Amino acid sequence: MSSAAVLRAANFAALKHVNQRRKVGDIPYINHPIGVANYLTEVGKVEDPIAIQAALLHDTVEDTDTTFEELLEIFGEEVTNVVREVTDNKDLTKTERKKAQVEHAKVCSTAAKLVKLCDKLYNLKDILSNPPTFWSAERCQGYFVWSYNVIEGIRGTNAPLEAALDELFQKSFTMNGTTYPALPKTDLKEFLQGYYKSLDGVDD
């Protein structure tokens, strides 16, 4: 593994996300891409430097002023292409982006699928341990159902990561003294459609 390339990506991400904080937990945003990359290596046992760099950089274009041209110049075509694969199109509505991710994930490169698995693992762990106070319980469950659908489309990518995600899907979270199963005990396809509808006009 090229440690210099990975450190360069970590430093770049830290500089780009320097003034951002995560909405869940109000922690420095850089914790997220570093955590995603850590799951990739620690849980997934992935040593591919392209995937690890992409994990560190995966939100730079979507959430900062970074451009793909900038990534291409610094990190090269392979890394940039993976970041491109995992970057949502902000010209679409939130609902459209969620639907697109379910379909697009199925045809992504292996490196992009690995980043998606780790990104979901990090976000779902966050919700379980610290459910967003600005979300309803149903929205939290909706995120789990949507994530489950994304993961179902890319199974066979990395067994340890998928097993870790399956464990999360069996867990529960607590909001305002009430405990809810991560995946609601109802028709998940129907619940997913309700989740999509609930996102209309939502920004967070």
Short mmCIF file of C-alpha atoms in Angstrom, two decimals:
data_model
loop_
_atom_site.label_atom_id
_atom_site.label_comp_id
_atom_site.label_asym_id
_atom_site.label_seq_id
_atom_site.Cartn_x
_atom_site.Cartn_y
_atom_site.Cartn_z
CA MET A 1 0.00 0.00 0.00
CA SER A 2 1.23 3.51 -0.79
CA SER A 3 1.17 5.16 2.64
CA ALA A 4 2.27 8.49 1.13
CA ALA A 5 -0.73 8.52 -1.25
CA VAL A 6 -3.15 7.66 1.55
CA LEU A 7 -1.72 10.35 3.83
CA ARG A 8 -1.94 12.88 1.01
CA ALA A 9 -5.64 12.04 0.60
CA ALA A 10 -6.24 12.29 4.36
CA ASN A 11 -4.54 15.67 4.51
CA PHE A 12 -6.47 16.94 1.48
CA ALA A 13 -9.78 15.83 3.02
CA ALA A 14 -8.90 17.42 6.36
CA LEU A 15 -8.20 20.76 4.70
CA LYS A 16 -11.35 20.65 2.61
CA HIS A 17 -13.63 19.69 5.51
CA VAL A 18 -11.86 21.89 8.07
CA ASN A 19 -14.83 24.17 8.84
CA GLN A 20 -17.54 21.51 8.62
CA ARG A 21 -19.22 19.54 11.39
CA ARG A 22 -21.39 16.46 11.26
CA LYS A 23 -25.08 17.09 11.86
CA VAL A 24 -25.26 13.92 13.94
CA GLY A 25 -23.24 14.39 17.11
CA ASP A 26 -21.85 17.80 16.12
CA ILE A 27 -18.34 16.39 15.67
CA PRO A 28 -15.68 17.50 13.15
CA TYR A 29 -16.74 16.31 9.69
CA ILE A 30 -13.33 14.83 8.98
CA ASN A 31 -14.12 12.10 11.53
CA HIS A 32 -16.51 10.64 8.96
CA PRO A 33 -14.20 10.03 5.96
CA ILE A 34 -11.43 8.84 8.28
CA GLY A 35 -13.91 6.49 9.95
CA VAL A 36 -15.10 5.20 6.56
CA ALA A 37 -11.51 4.50 5.50
CA ASN A 38 -10.84 2.82 8.85
CA TYR A 39 -13.80 0.45 8.42
CA LEU A 40 -12.48 -0.36 4.96
CA THR A 41 -9.13 -1.53 6.33
CA GLU A 42 -10.08 -2.78 9.82
CA VAL A 43 -13.40 -4.51 9.09
CA GLY A 44 -13.18 -5.14 5.36
CA LYS A 45 -9.44 -5.99 5.43
CA VAL A 46 -9.06 -3.98 2.21
CA GLU A 47 -5.53 -2.93 1.27
CA ASP A 48 -6.24 -1.33 -2.11
CA PRO A 49 -4.79 2.22 -1.93
CA ILE A 50 -7.21 3.43 -4.61
CA ALA A 51 -10.25 2.42 -2.54
CA ILE A 52 -8.73 3.83 0.66
CA GLN A 53 -7.93 7.18 -0.95
CA ALA A 54 -11.44 7.32 -2.44
CA ALA A 55 -12.93 6.59 0.99
CA LEU A 56 -11.05 9.54 2.46
CA LEU A 57 -12.07 11.80 -0.42
CA HIS A 58 -15.61 10.51 -1.02
CA ASP A 59 -17.46 13.62 0.22
CA THR A 60 -15.07 16.31 -1.00
CA VAL A 61 -16.81 17.08 -4.29
CA GLU A 62 -20.32 16.58 -2.92
CA ASP A 63 -19.89 18.67 0.22
CA THR A 64 -17.02 21.13 -0.40
CA ASP A 65 -15.75 23.36 -3.20
CA THR A 66 -13.55 20.55 -4.57
CA THR A 67 -13.86 19.75 -8.27
CA PHE A 68 -13.24 16.50 -10.11
CA GLU A 69 -10.60 18.32 -12.14
CA GLU A 70 -8.77 19.14 -8.92
CA LEU A 71 -8.88 15.52 -7.78
CA LEU A 72 -7.72 14.34 -11.18
CA GLU A 73 -4.69 16.60 -11.09
CA ILE A 74 -3.66 15.58 -7.57
CA PHE A 75 -4.80 11.95 -7.21
CA GLY A 76 -5.10 10.66 -10.75
CA GLU A 77 -7.82 9.06 -12.83
CA GLU A 78 -8.46 5.87 -10.85
CA VAL A 79 -9.13 7.60 -7.54
CA THR A 80 -11.14 10.37 -9.18
CA ASN A 81 -13.35 7.89 -11.03
CA VAL A 82 -14.22 6.10 -7.77
CA VAL A 83 -15.06 9.40 -6.07
CA ARG A 84 -17.19 10.30 -9.09
CA GLU A 85 -19.10 7.02 -8.74
CA VAL A 86 -20.00 7.70 -5.09
CA THR A 87 -20.86 11.39 -5.50
CA ASP A 88 -24.55 12.29 -5.61
CA ASN A 89 -25.85 14.62 -8.29
CA LYS A 90 -26.92 17.71 -6.35
CA ASP A 91 -29.04 18.84 -9.32
CA LEU A 92 -31.52 16.11 -8.36
CA THR A 93 -33.97 16.34 -5.48
CA LYS A 94 -33.14 14.45 -2.30
CA THR A 95 -35.70 11.77 -3.20
CA GLU A 96 -34.30 11.41 -6.70
CA ARG A 97 -30.77 11.11 -5.31
CA LYS A 98 -31.81 8.37 -2.91
CA LYS A 99 -33.54 6.40 -5.66
CA ALA A 100 -30.60 6.88 -8.02
CA GLN A 101 -28.14 5.59 -5.45
CA VAL A 102 -30.05 2.31 -5.07
CA GLU A 103 -29.86 1.68 -8.82
CA HIS A 104 -26.41 3.12 -9.48
CA ALA A 105 -24.74 1.14 -6.70
CA LYS A 106 -25.47 -2.11 -8.54
CA VAL A 107 -23.25 -1.16 -11.49
CA CYS A 108 -20.43 0.60 -9.63
CA SER A 109 -16.84 -0.59 -9.60
CA THR A 110 -15.74 -2.85 -6.75
CA ALA A 111 -13.84 0.03 -5.14
CA ALA A 112 -16.92 2.26 -5.21
CA LYS A 113 -19.07 -0.51 -3.74
CA LEU A 114 -16.56 -0.91 -0.91
CA VAL A 115 -16.75 2.81 -0.15
CA LYS A 116 -20.55 2.65 -0.17
CA LEU A 117 -20.57 -0.29 2.25
CA CYS A 118 -18.29 1.54 4.69
CA ASP A 119 -20.16 4.83 4.33
CA LYS A 120 -23.43 3.08 5.23
CA LEU A 121 -21.76 1.24 8.09
CA TYR A 122 -20.51 4.50 9.58
CA ASN A 123 -23.80 6.36 9.14
CA LEU A 124 -25.98 3.56 10.48
CA LYS A 125 -23.78 3.16 13.56
CA ASP A 126 -24.14 6.91 14.11
CA ILE A 127 -27.92 6.73 13.97
CA LEU A 128 -28.09 3.78 16.34
CA SER A 129 -25.86 5.41 18.95
CA ASN A 130 -27.07 8.98 18.53
CA PRO A 131 -30.35 9.31 16.58
CA PRO A 132 -30.66 12.79 15.02
CA THR A 133 -32.91 14.93 17.21
CA PHE A 134 -34.13 16.74 14.09
CA TRP A 135 -35.40 13.46 12.56
CA SER A 136 -38.47 11.46 13.54
CA ALA A 137 -38.14 7.79 14.47
CA GLU A 138 -39.83 6.92 11.17
CA ARG A 139 -37.22 8.87 9.25
CA CYS A 140 -34.42 7.04 11.07
CA GLN A 141 -36.06 3.74 10.15
CA GLY A 142 -36.52 4.99 6.61
CA TYR A 143 -32.78 5.61 6.35
CA PHE A 144 -32.16 2.05 7.51
CA VAL A 145 -34.64 0.63 4.98
CA TRP A 146 -33.13 2.70 2.18
CA SER A 147 -29.59 1.65 3.19
CA TYR A 148 -30.74 -1.98 3.29
CA ASN A 149 -31.92 -1.64 -0.31
CA VAL A 150 -28.60 -0.12 -1.38
CA ILE A 151 -26.70 -2.97 0.30
CA GLU A 152 -28.92 -5.68 -1.19
CA GLY A 153 -27.89 -4.50 -4.64
CA ILE A 154 -24.17 -4.87 -3.96
CA ARG A 155 -24.00 -8.05 -1.90
CA GLY A 156 -21.04 -10.26 -2.68
CA THR A 157 -18.59 -7.35 -2.54
CA ASN A 158 -17.06 -7.91 0.90
CA ALA A 159 -18.36 -10.52 3.34
CA PRO A 160 -17.03 -8.99 6.61
CA LEU A 161 -18.49 -5.56 5.82
CA GLU A 162 -21.82 -7.05 4.82
CA ALA A 163 -21.91 -9.16 8.00
CA ALA A 164 -21.24 -6.03 10.08
CA LEU A 165 -24.10 -4.24 8.32
CA ASP A 166 -26.45 -7.21 8.80
CA GLU A 167 -25.77 -7.01 12.54
CA LEU A 168 -26.84 -3.37 12.53
CA PHE A 169 -30.06 -4.14 10.66
CA GLN A 170 -31.04 -6.42 13.57
CA LYS A 171 -30.49 -3.76 16.22
CA SER A 172 -32.76 -1.10 17.74
CA PHE A 173 -32.42 2.57 18.66
CA THR A 174 -34.06 4.70 21.33
CA MET A 175 -35.70 8.09 20.90
CA ASN A 176 -37.53 9.97 23.63
CA GLY A 177 -37.66 6.87 25.81
CA THR A 178 -39.14 4.63 23.11
CA THR A 179 -37.20 1.82 21.45
CA TYR A 180 -37.62 1.16 17.74
CA PRO A 181 -36.29 -1.67 15.56
CA ALA A 182 -33.84 -0.40 12.94
CA LEU A 183 -35.85 -2.19 10.28
CA PRO A 184 -39.60 -1.79 10.97
CA LYS A 185 -41.70 -4.94 11.25
CA THR A 186 -43.73 -4.14 8.17
CA ASP A 187 -43.54 -4.33 4.38
CA LEU A 188 -40.15 -2.79 3.64
CA LYS A 189 -40.95 -1.91 0.02
CA GLU A 190 -44.02 0.00 1.12
CA PHE A 191 -42.11 1.66 3.95
CA LEU A 192 -39.39 2.72 1.52
CA GLN A 193 -41.91 4.44 -0.73
CA GLY A 194 -43.26 6.33 2.28
CA TYR A 195 -39.71 7.34 3.18
CA TYR A 196 -39.14 8.72 -0.29
CA LYS A 197 -42.33 10.76 -0.11
CA SER A 198 -41.34 12.13 3.31
CA LEU A 199 -38.15 13.61 1.81
CA ASP A 200 -39.96 15.95 -0.56
CA GLY A 201 -38.79 19.50 0.19
CA VAL A 202 -36.42 18.33 2.96
CA ASP A 203 -32.90 19.76 3.15
CA ASP A 204 -31.27 18.02 6.14
#
